[in-house]
Tab-separated table of C-alpha atoms in Angstrom:
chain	number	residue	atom	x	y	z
A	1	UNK	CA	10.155	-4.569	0.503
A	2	UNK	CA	6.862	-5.491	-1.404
A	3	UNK	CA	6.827	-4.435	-4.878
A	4	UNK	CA	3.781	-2.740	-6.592
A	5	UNK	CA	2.766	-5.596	-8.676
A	6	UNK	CA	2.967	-7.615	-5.450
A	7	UNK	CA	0.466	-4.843	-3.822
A	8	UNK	CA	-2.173	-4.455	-7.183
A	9	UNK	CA	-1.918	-8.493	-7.133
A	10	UNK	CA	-3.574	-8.778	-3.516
A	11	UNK	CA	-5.828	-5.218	-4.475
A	12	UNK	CA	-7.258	-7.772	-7.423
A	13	UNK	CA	-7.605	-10.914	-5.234
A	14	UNK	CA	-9.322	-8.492	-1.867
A	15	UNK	CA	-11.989	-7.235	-5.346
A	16	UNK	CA	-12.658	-10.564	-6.419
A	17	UNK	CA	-12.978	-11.939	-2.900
A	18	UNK	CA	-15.861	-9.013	-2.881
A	19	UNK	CA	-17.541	-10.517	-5.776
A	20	UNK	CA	-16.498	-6.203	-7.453
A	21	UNK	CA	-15.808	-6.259	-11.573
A	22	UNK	CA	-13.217	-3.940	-12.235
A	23	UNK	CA	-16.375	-1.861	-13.943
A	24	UNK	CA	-18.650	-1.915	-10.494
A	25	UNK	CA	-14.906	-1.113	-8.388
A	26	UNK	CA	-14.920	1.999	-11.030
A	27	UNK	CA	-18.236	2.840	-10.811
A	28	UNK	CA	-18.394	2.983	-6.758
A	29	UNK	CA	-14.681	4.630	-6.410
A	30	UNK	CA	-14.462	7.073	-9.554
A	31	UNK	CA	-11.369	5.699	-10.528
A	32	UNK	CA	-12.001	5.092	-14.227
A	33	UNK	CA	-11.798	1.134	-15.152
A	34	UNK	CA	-8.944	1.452	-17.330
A	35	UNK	CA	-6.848	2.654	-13.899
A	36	UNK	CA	-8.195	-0.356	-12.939
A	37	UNK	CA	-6.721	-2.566	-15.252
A	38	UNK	CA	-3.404	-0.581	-15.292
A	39	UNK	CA	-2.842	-0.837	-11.898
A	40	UNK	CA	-3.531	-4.652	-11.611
A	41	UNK	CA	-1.869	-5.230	-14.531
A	42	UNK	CA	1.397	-3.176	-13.884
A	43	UNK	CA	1.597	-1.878	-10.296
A	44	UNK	CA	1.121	1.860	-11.758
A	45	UNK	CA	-1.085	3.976	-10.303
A	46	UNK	CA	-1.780	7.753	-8.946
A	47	UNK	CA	-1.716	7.891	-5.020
A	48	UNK	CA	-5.002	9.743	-5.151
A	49	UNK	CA	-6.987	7.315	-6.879
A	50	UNK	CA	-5.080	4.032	-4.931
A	51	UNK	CA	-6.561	5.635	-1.372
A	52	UNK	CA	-9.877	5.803	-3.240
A	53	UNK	CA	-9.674	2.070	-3.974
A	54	UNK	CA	-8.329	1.307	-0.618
A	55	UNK	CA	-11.599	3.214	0.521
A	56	UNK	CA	-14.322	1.076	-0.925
A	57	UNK	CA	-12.789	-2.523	-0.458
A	58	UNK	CA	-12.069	-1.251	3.149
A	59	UNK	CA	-8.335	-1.418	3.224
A	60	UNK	CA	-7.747	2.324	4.635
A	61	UNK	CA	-6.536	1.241	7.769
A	62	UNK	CA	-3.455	-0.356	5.851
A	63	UNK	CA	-1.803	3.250	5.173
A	64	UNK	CA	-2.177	3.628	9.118
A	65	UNK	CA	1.775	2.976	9.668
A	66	UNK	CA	2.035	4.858	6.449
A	67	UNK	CA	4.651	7.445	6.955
A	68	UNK	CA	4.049	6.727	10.560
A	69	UNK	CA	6.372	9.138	13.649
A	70	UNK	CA	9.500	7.069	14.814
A	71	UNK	CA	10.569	7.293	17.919
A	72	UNK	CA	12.913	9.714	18.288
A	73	UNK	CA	16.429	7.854	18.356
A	74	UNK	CA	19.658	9.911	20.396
A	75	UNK	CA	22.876	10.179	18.473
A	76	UNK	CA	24.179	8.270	21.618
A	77	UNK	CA	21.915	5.235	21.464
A	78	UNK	CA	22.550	4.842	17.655
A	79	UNK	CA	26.791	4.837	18.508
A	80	UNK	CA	25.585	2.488	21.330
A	81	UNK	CA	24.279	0.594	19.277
A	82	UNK	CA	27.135	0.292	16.066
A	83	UNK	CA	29.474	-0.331	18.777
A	84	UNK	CA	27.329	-3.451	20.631
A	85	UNK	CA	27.091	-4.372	16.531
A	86	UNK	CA	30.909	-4.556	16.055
A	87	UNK	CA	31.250	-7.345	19.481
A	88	UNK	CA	30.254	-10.466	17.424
C-alpha cells in the first residue's frame, strides 16, 4: 500500500519534471501554494484540491481504477477458493 508521502513525493518530482514552481502549479490549479507545500511536505491534503492537481500535470487518468466495480465474486467461489487454500 503506497503511503501519502510516497504519492506527494512523485506529485513533486511529475511538477518539477514540468519545469511548474509550486507558485505557477497554484496559480494554474487554484490550489493555494501553501497546499502546495503541505501536501509535498506531509502527504496531507483535501481530495478536492489533489484531483485539481492531478488535472493540470495530467495525472487524472490515475484515479481511473479509483474505487473501480469488482467483479462480482459468488459465496461459492470464495469457499472454493479457502478450501483449494487449505491443500498446501
Amino acid at each position: 500500500m503506497q503511503s501519502s508521502l510516497q504519492i506527494a513525493k512523485r506529485a513533486r518530482s511529475q511538477r518539477l519534471s514540468q519545469n511548474l514552481s509550486r507558485k505557477t502549479l497554484a496559480k494554474i490549479s487554484g490550489v493555494p501554494e501553501a497546499s502546495i507545500k503541505r501536501f509535498e511536505l506531509t502527504g496531507q491534503i483535501a481530495f478536492l484540491a489533489i484531483l485539481k492537481i492531478a488535472y493540470v500535470l495530467g495525472c487524472m487518468e490515475d484515479f481511473d481504477s479509483l474505487f473501480a466495480p469488482k467483479e462480482n465474486v459468488s459465496l461459492e467461489q470464495v469457499l472454493m477458493k479457502e478450501r483449494t487454500r487449505g491443500r498446501t
